[in-house]
């Protein structure tokens, strides 16, 4: 994977594959995230995707008001995911979208950092969702390699950012663990 947009597309596919596997009786199953069931997890990710077009066109969290206050899943979580993920992919893929800055809750960041954060979040939450519904939790190996490579460059900075983004503290993993296990450990997941 050579571009940020390709990586985002792979991460959207990883999460979307798991959303399509959620059975009608699984929406209230627990996930690896304390106090988050499957519906809460999917709603969170759908909401993150709903914000992308707004932020990439100059909106800010401070100006949003109650724009995103509604239940992001509504009556059809699968359709909500499909719409939000398609719109997010389109917003990031727009000509020049990655060459700007965006306002997020933590302040102003580059759109490149923003797409990377969403890519990591989608990938990790794809694993969380797979665990919640008992699906295959193996992630795209190239996406795992890229995320691990970037996150492992500065573990102290990663720890600070993870705390700010709501990820659990890093769990040290043995060097002989597979790459996905080590990557998940960096964001507080134990496989």
PDB file of C-alpha atoms in Angstrom:
ATOM      1  CA  UNK A   1       0.000   0.000   0.000  1.00  0.00           C
ATOM      2  CA  UNK A   2       1.645   3.171  -1.077  1.00  0.00           C
ATOM      3  CA  UNK A   3      -0.825   5.965  -0.474  1.00  0.00           C
ATOM      4  CA  UNK A   4      -2.789   7.167   2.512  1.00  0.00           C
ATOM      5  CA  UNK A   5      -6.007   6.868   0.524  1.00  0.00           C
ATOM      6  CA  UNK A   6      -5.285   3.239  -0.370  1.00  0.00           C
ATOM      7  CA  UNK A   7      -4.595   2.510   3.292  1.00  0.00           C
ATOM      8  CA  UNK A   8      -7.861   4.204   4.279  1.00  0.00           C
ATOM      9  CA  UNK A   9      -9.718   2.135   1.683  1.00  0.00           C
ATOM     10  CA  UNK A  10      -8.250  -1.070   3.121  1.00  0.00           C
ATOM     11  CA  UNK A  11      -9.192  -0.006   6.652  1.00  0.00           C
ATOM     12  CA  UNK A  12     -12.747   0.845   5.543  1.00  0.00           C
ATOM     13  CA  UNK A  13     -12.966  -2.598   3.961  1.00  0.00           C
ATOM     14  CA  UNK A  14     -11.679  -4.268   7.131  1.00  0.00           C
ATOM     15  CA  UNK A  15     -14.330  -2.588   9.263  1.00  0.00           C
ATOM     16  CA  UNK A  16     -17.090  -2.895   6.668  1.00  0.00           C
ATOM     17  CA  UNK A  17     -16.503  -6.611   6.291  1.00  0.00           C
ATOM     18  CA  UNK A  18     -17.158  -7.059  10.012  1.00  0.00           C
ATOM     19  CA  UNK A  19     -20.240  -4.792   9.962  1.00  0.00           C
ATOM     20  CA  UNK A  20     -21.747  -6.976   7.233  1.00  0.00           C
ATOM     21  CA  UNK A  21     -21.231 -10.018   9.470  1.00  0.00           C
ATOM     22  CA  UNK A  22     -23.119  -8.654  12.491  1.00  0.00           C
ATOM     23  CA  UNK A  23     -26.143 -10.861  13.067  1.00  0.00           C
ATOM     24  CA  UNK A  24     -29.478  -9.354  14.124  1.00  0.00           C
ATOM     25  CA  UNK A  25     -29.053 -10.739  17.635  1.00  0.00           C
ATOM     26  CA  UNK A  26     -25.436  -9.532  18.053  1.00  0.00           C
ATOM     27  CA  UNK A  27     -25.862  -5.765  18.386  1.00  0.00           C
ATOM     28  CA  UNK A  28     -25.733  -5.914  22.168  1.00  0.00           C
ATOM     29  CA  UNK A  29     -22.835  -8.369  22.436  1.00  0.00           C
ATOM     30  CA  UNK A  30     -19.838  -7.049  24.408  1.00  0.00           C
ATOM     31  CA  UNK A  31     -16.634  -5.951  22.695  1.00  0.00           C
ATOM     32  CA  UNK A  32     -13.071  -5.737  24.046  1.00  0.00           C
ATOM     33  CA  UNK A  33     -13.851  -2.115  24.937  1.00  0.00           C
ATOM     34  CA  UNK A  34     -15.235  -1.750  28.462  1.00  0.00           C
ATOM     35  CA  UNK A  35     -18.888  -0.664  28.447  1.00  0.00           C
ATOM     36  CA  UNK A  36     -19.134  -0.771  24.628  1.00  0.00           C
ATOM     37  CA  UNK A  37     -21.375  -3.279  22.965  1.00  0.00           C
ATOM     38  CA  UNK A  38     -21.316  -3.953  19.220  1.00  0.00           C
ATOM     39  CA  UNK A  39     -23.902  -1.247  18.479  1.00  0.00           C
ATOM     40  CA  UNK A  40     -21.976   1.372  20.476  1.00  0.00           C
ATOM     41  CA  UNK A  41     -18.746   0.469  18.686  1.00  0.00           C
ATOM     42  CA  UNK A  42     -20.295   0.622  15.207  1.00  0.00           C
ATOM     43  CA  UNK A  43     -22.096   3.872  16.079  1.00  0.00           C
ATOM     44  CA  UNK A  44     -18.781   5.391  17.167  1.00  0.00           C
ATOM     45  CA  UNK A  45     -17.055   4.475  13.914  1.00  0.00           C
ATOM     46  CA  UNK A  46     -20.012   5.591  11.777  1.00  0.00           C
ATOM     47  CA  UNK A  47     -19.960   8.891  13.650  1.00  0.00           C
ATOM     48  CA  UNK A  48     -16.220   9.297  12.978  1.00  0.00           C
ATOM     49  CA  UNK A  49     -16.895   8.766   9.275  1.00  0.00           C
ATOM     50  CA  UNK A  50     -19.831  11.210   9.311  1.00  0.00           C
ATOM     51  CA  UNK A  51     -17.546  13.937  10.655  1.00  0.00           C
ATOM     52  CA  UNK A  52     -14.937  13.593   7.886  1.00  0.00           C
ATOM     53  CA  UNK A  53     -16.774  15.381   5.030  1.00  0.00           C
ATOM     54  CA  UNK A  54     -17.796  18.180   7.384  1.00  0.00           C
ATOM     55  CA  UNK A  55     -14.285  18.734   8.761  1.00  0.00           C
ATOM     56  CA  UNK A  56     -12.635  18.424   5.349  1.00  0.00           C
ATOM     57  CA  UNK A  57     -14.836  21.215   4.001  1.00  0.00           C
ATOM     58  CA  UNK A  58     -13.803  23.639   6.737  1.00  0.00           C
ATOM     59  CA  UNK A  59     -16.228  22.799   9.520  1.00  0.00           C
ATOM     60  CA  UNK A  60     -15.041  22.594  13.100  1.00  0.00           C
ATOM     61  CA  UNK A  61     -16.235  20.755  16.184  1.00  0.00           C
ATOM     62  CA  UNK A  62     -16.955  24.094  17.858  1.00  0.00           C
ATOM     63  CA  UNK A  63     -19.244  25.172  15.004  1.00  0.00           C
ATOM     64  CA  UNK A  64     -21.018  21.830  14.579  1.00  0.00           C
ATOM     65  CA  UNK A  65     -23.618  22.448  17.243  1.00  0.00           C
ATOM     66  CA  UNK A  66     -26.010  19.505  17.332  1.00  0.00           C
ATOM     67  CA  UNK A  67     -25.326  18.537  13.706  1.00  0.00           C
ATOM     68  CA  UNK A  68     -24.079  15.083  14.760  1.00  0.00           C
ATOM     69  CA  UNK A  69     -26.261  14.633  17.847  1.00  0.00           C
ATOM     70  CA  UNK A  70     -28.620  12.082  16.303  1.00  0.00           C
ATOM     71  CA  UNK A  71     -28.224   8.323  16.544  1.00  0.00           C
ATOM     72  CA  UNK A  72     -25.767   7.625  13.708  1.00  0.00           C
ATOM     73  CA  UNK A  73     -27.138   4.120  13.075  1.00  0.00           C
ATOM     74  CA  UNK A  74     -30.872   4.704  13.014  1.00  0.00           C
ATOM     75  CA  UNK A  75     -33.005   1.705  12.083  1.00  0.00           C
ATOM     76  CA  UNK A  76     -30.520   0.230   9.598  1.00  0.00           C
ATOM     77  CA  UNK A  77     -26.951   0.125  10.935  1.00  0.00           C
ATOM     78  CA  UNK A  78     -25.619  -1.510   7.767  1.00  0.00           C
ATOM     79  CA  UNK A  79     -27.022   1.238   5.556  1.00  0.00           C
ATOM     80  CA  UNK A  80     -25.742   3.896   7.962  1.00  0.00           C
ATOM     81  CA  UNK A  81     -22.255   2.392   7.765  1.00  0.00           C
ATOM     82  CA  UNK A  82     -22.375   2.171   3.983  1.00  0.00           C
ATOM     83  CA  UNK A  83     -23.451   5.805   3.573  1.00  0.00           C
ATOM     84  CA  UNK A  84     -21.001   7.230   6.113  1.00  0.00           C
ATOM     85  CA  UNK A  85     -18.013   5.228   4.885  1.00  0.00           C
ATOM     86  CA  UNK A  86     -18.712   6.086   1.243  1.00  0.00           C
ATOM     87  CA  UNK A  87     -18.994   9.785   2.066  1.00  0.00           C
ATOM     88  CA  UNK A  88     -15.801   9.726   4.156  1.00  0.00           C
ATOM     89  CA  UNK A  89     -13.851   7.962   1.397  1.00  0.00           C
ATOM     90  CA  UNK A  90     -15.144  10.488  -1.125  1.00  0.00           C
ATOM     91  CA  UNK A  91     -14.219  13.440   1.071  1.00  0.00           C
ATOM     92  CA  UNK A  92     -10.660  12.232   1.608  1.00  0.00           C
ATOM     93  CA  UNK A  93     -10.312  11.292  -2.058  1.00  0.00           C
ATOM     94  CA  UNK A  94     -11.344  14.727  -3.296  1.00  0.00           C
ATOM     95  CA  UNK A  95      -8.629  16.627  -5.208  1.00  0.00           C
ATOM     96  CA  UNK A  96      -6.422  18.510  -2.735  1.00  0.00           C
ATOM     97  CA  UNK A  97      -8.196  17.183   0.360  1.00  0.00           C
ATOM     98  CA  UNK A  98      -4.979  15.897   1.927  1.00  0.00           C
ATOM     99  CA  UNK A  99      -3.149  19.180   1.347  1.00  0.00           C
ATOM    100  CA  UNK A 100      -5.138  21.140   3.921  1.00  0.00           C
ATOM    101  CA  UNK A 101      -5.516  21.397   7.665  1.00  0.00           C
ATOM    102  CA  UNK A 102      -8.593  20.391   9.611  1.00  0.00           C
ATOM    103  CA  UNK A 103      -9.977  21.346  12.983  1.00  0.00           C
ATOM    104  CA  UNK A 104     -10.538  18.361  15.259  1.00  0.00           C
ATOM    105  CA  UNK A 105     -11.415  18.289  18.939  1.00  0.00           C
ATOM    106  CA  UNK A 106      -7.716  18.345  19.888  1.00  0.00           C
ATOM    107  CA  UNK A 107      -6.980  21.345  17.622  1.00  0.00           C
ATOM    108  CA  UNK A 108      -5.695  21.871  14.106  1.00  0.00           C
ATOM    109  CA  UNK A 109      -3.955  18.971  12.368  1.00  0.00           C
ATOM    110  CA  UNK A 110      -3.012  18.185   8.788  1.00  0.00           C
ATOM    111  CA  UNK A 111      -5.540  16.257   6.724  1.00  0.00           C
ATOM    112  CA  UNK A 112      -2.809  13.657   6.219  1.00  0.00           C
ATOM    113  CA  UNK A 113      -2.610  13.117   9.984  1.00  0.00           C
ATOM    114  CA  UNK A 114      -6.399  13.036  10.134  1.00  0.00           C
ATOM    115  CA  UNK A 115      -6.736  10.328   7.474  1.00  0.00           C
ATOM    116  CA  UNK A 116      -3.987   8.331   9.175  1.00  0.00           C
ATOM    117  CA  UNK A 117      -5.747   8.571  12.560  1.00  0.00           C
ATOM    118  CA  UNK A 118      -8.994   7.382  10.997  1.00  0.00           C
ATOM    119  CA  UNK A 119      -7.169   4.519   9.247  1.00  0.00           C
ATOM    120  CA  UNK A 120      -5.668   3.322  12.522  1.00  0.00           C
ATOM    121  CA  UNK A 121      -8.984   3.686  14.323  1.00  0.00           C
ATOM    122  CA  UNK A 122     -10.882   1.754  11.653  1.00  0.00           C
ATOM    123  CA  UNK A 123      -8.325  -1.031  11.676  1.00  0.00           C
ATOM    124  CA  UNK A 124      -8.195  -1.447  15.445  1.00  0.00           C
ATOM    125  CA  UNK A 125     -11.962  -1.225  15.739  1.00  0.00           C
ATOM    126  CA  UNK A 126     -12.338  -3.835  12.971  1.00  0.00           C
ATOM    127  CA  UNK A 127     -10.484  -6.176  15.306  1.00  0.00           C
ATOM    128  CA  UNK A 128     -12.667  -5.086  18.260  1.00  0.00           C
ATOM    129  CA  UNK A 129     -15.805  -5.710  16.211  1.00  0.00           C
ATOM    130  CA  UNK A 130     -14.591  -9.101  15.009  1.00  0.00           C
ATOM    131  CA  UNK A 131     -13.977 -10.089  18.604  1.00  0.00           C
ATOM    132  CA  UNK A 132     -17.418  -8.846  19.636  1.00  0.00           C
ATOM    133  CA  UNK A 133     -19.243 -10.930  17.034  1.00  0.00           C
ATOM    134  CA  UNK A 134     -16.939 -13.936  17.016  1.00  0.00           C
ATOM    135  CA  UNK A 135     -15.739 -13.345  13.450  1.00  0.00           C
ATOM    136  CA  UNK A 136     -12.296 -13.818  11.936  1.00  0.00           C
ATOM    137  CA  UNK A 137     -10.120 -11.164  13.599  1.00  0.00           C
ATOM    138  CA  UNK A 138      -7.131 -11.455  11.270  1.00  0.00           C
ATOM    139  CA  UNK A 139      -6.457  -8.070   9.697  1.00  0.00           C
ATOM    140  CA  UNK A 140      -4.930  -7.205   6.336  1.00  0.00           C
ATOM    141  CA  UNK A 141      -1.220  -8.053   6.877  1.00  0.00           C
ATOM    142  CA  UNK A 142       0.091  -5.106   4.867  1.00  0.00           C
ATOM    143  CA  UNK A 143      -2.131  -2.678   6.764  1.00  0.00           C
ATOM    144  CA  UNK A 144      -0.976  -4.192  10.059  1.00  0.00           C
ATOM    145  CA  UNK A 145       2.661  -3.901   8.953  1.00  0.00           C
ATOM    146  CA  UNK A 146       2.271  -0.245   8.009  1.00  0.00           C
ATOM    147  CA  UNK A 147       0.434   0.700  11.207  1.00  0.00           C
ATOM    148  CA  UNK A 148       2.906  -1.165  13.402  1.00  0.00           C
ATOM    149  CA  UNK A 149       5.859   0.369  11.597  1.00  0.00           C
ATOM    150  CA  UNK A 150       4.546   3.909  12.069  1.00  0.00           C
ATOM    151  CA  UNK A 151       3.389   3.475  15.657  1.00  0.00           C
ATOM    152  CA  UNK A 152       6.543   1.708  16.816  1.00  0.00           C
ATOM    153  CA  UNK A 153       8.742   4.643  15.733  1.00  0.00           C
ATOM    154  CA  UNK A 154       7.959   6.618  18.873  1.00  0.00           C
ATOM    155  CA  UNK A 155       6.217   4.588  21.546  1.00  0.00           C
ATOM    156  CA  UNK A 156       6.210   7.462  24.073  1.00  0.00           C
ATOM    157  CA  UNK A 157       4.434   9.775  21.632  1.00  0.00           C
ATOM    158  CA  UNK A 158       2.100   6.923  20.708  1.00  0.00           C
ATOM    159  CA  UNK A 159       1.212   6.390  24.356  1.00  0.00           C
ATOM    160  CA  UNK A 160       0.316  10.068  24.774  1.00  0.00           C
ATOM    161  CA  UNK A 161      -1.744  10.118  21.554  1.00  0.00           C
ATOM    162  CA  UNK A 162      -3.458   6.840  22.427  1.00  0.00           C
ATOM    163  CA  UNK A 163      -4.581   8.255  25.754  1.00  0.00           C
ATOM    164  CA  UNK A 164      -5.877  11.390  24.024  1.00  0.00           C
ATOM    165  CA  UNK A 165      -7.794   9.285  21.453  1.00  0.00           C
ATOM    166  CA  UNK A 166      -9.294   7.000  24.081  1.00  0.00           C
ATOM    167  CA  UNK A 167      -7.198   3.922  23.356  1.00  0.00           C
ATOM    168  CA  UNK A 168      -6.105   1.803  26.281  1.00  0.00           C
ATOM    169  CA  UNK A 169      -2.491   2.002  27.487  1.00  0.00           C
ATOM    170  CA  UNK A 170       0.120   0.033  25.571  1.00  0.00           C
ATOM    171  CA  UNK A 171       0.540  -3.623  26.519  1.00  0.00           C
ATOM    172  CA  UNK A 172       4.132  -4.802  25.997  1.00  0.00           C
ATOM    173  CA  UNK A 173       4.252  -7.920  23.851  1.00  0.00           C
ATOM    174  CA  UNK A 174       7.076 -10.430  23.483  1.00  0.00           C
ATOM    175  CA  UNK A 175       9.300  -9.945  20.442  1.00  0.00           C
ATOM    176  CA  UNK A 176       8.367 -13.408  19.152  1.00  0.00           C
ATOM    177  CA  UNK A 177       4.638 -12.507  18.985  1.00  0.00           C
ATOM    178  CA  UNK A 178       3.213 -12.108  15.492  1.00  0.00           C
ATOM    179  CA  UNK A 179       3.051  -8.600  14.032  1.00  0.00           C
ATOM    180  CA  UNK A 180      -0.707  -8.187  14.480  1.00  0.00           C
ATOM    181  CA  UNK A 181      -0.429  -9.104  18.164  1.00  0.00           C
ATOM    182  CA  UNK A 182       2.406  -6.594  18.620  1.00  0.00           C
ATOM    183  CA  UNK A 183       0.495  -3.874  16.746  1.00  0.00           C
ATOM    184  CA  UNK A 184      -2.610  -4.461  18.859  1.00  0.00           C
ATOM    185  CA  UNK A 185      -0.514  -4.343  22.010  1.00  0.00           C
ATOM    186  CA  UNK A 186       0.598  -0.844  21.066  1.00  0.00           C
ATOM    187  CA  UNK A 187      -3.038   0.295  21.372  1.00  0.00           C
ATOM    188  CA  UNK A 188      -3.838  -1.677  24.498  1.00  0.00           C
ATOM    189  CA  UNK A 189      -5.347  -4.786  22.949  1.00  0.00           C
ATOM    190  CA  UNK A 190      -4.478  -8.340  23.943  1.00  0.00           C
ATOM    191  CA  UNK A 191      -5.286 -10.970  21.352  1.00  0.00           C
TER     192      UNK A 191
END
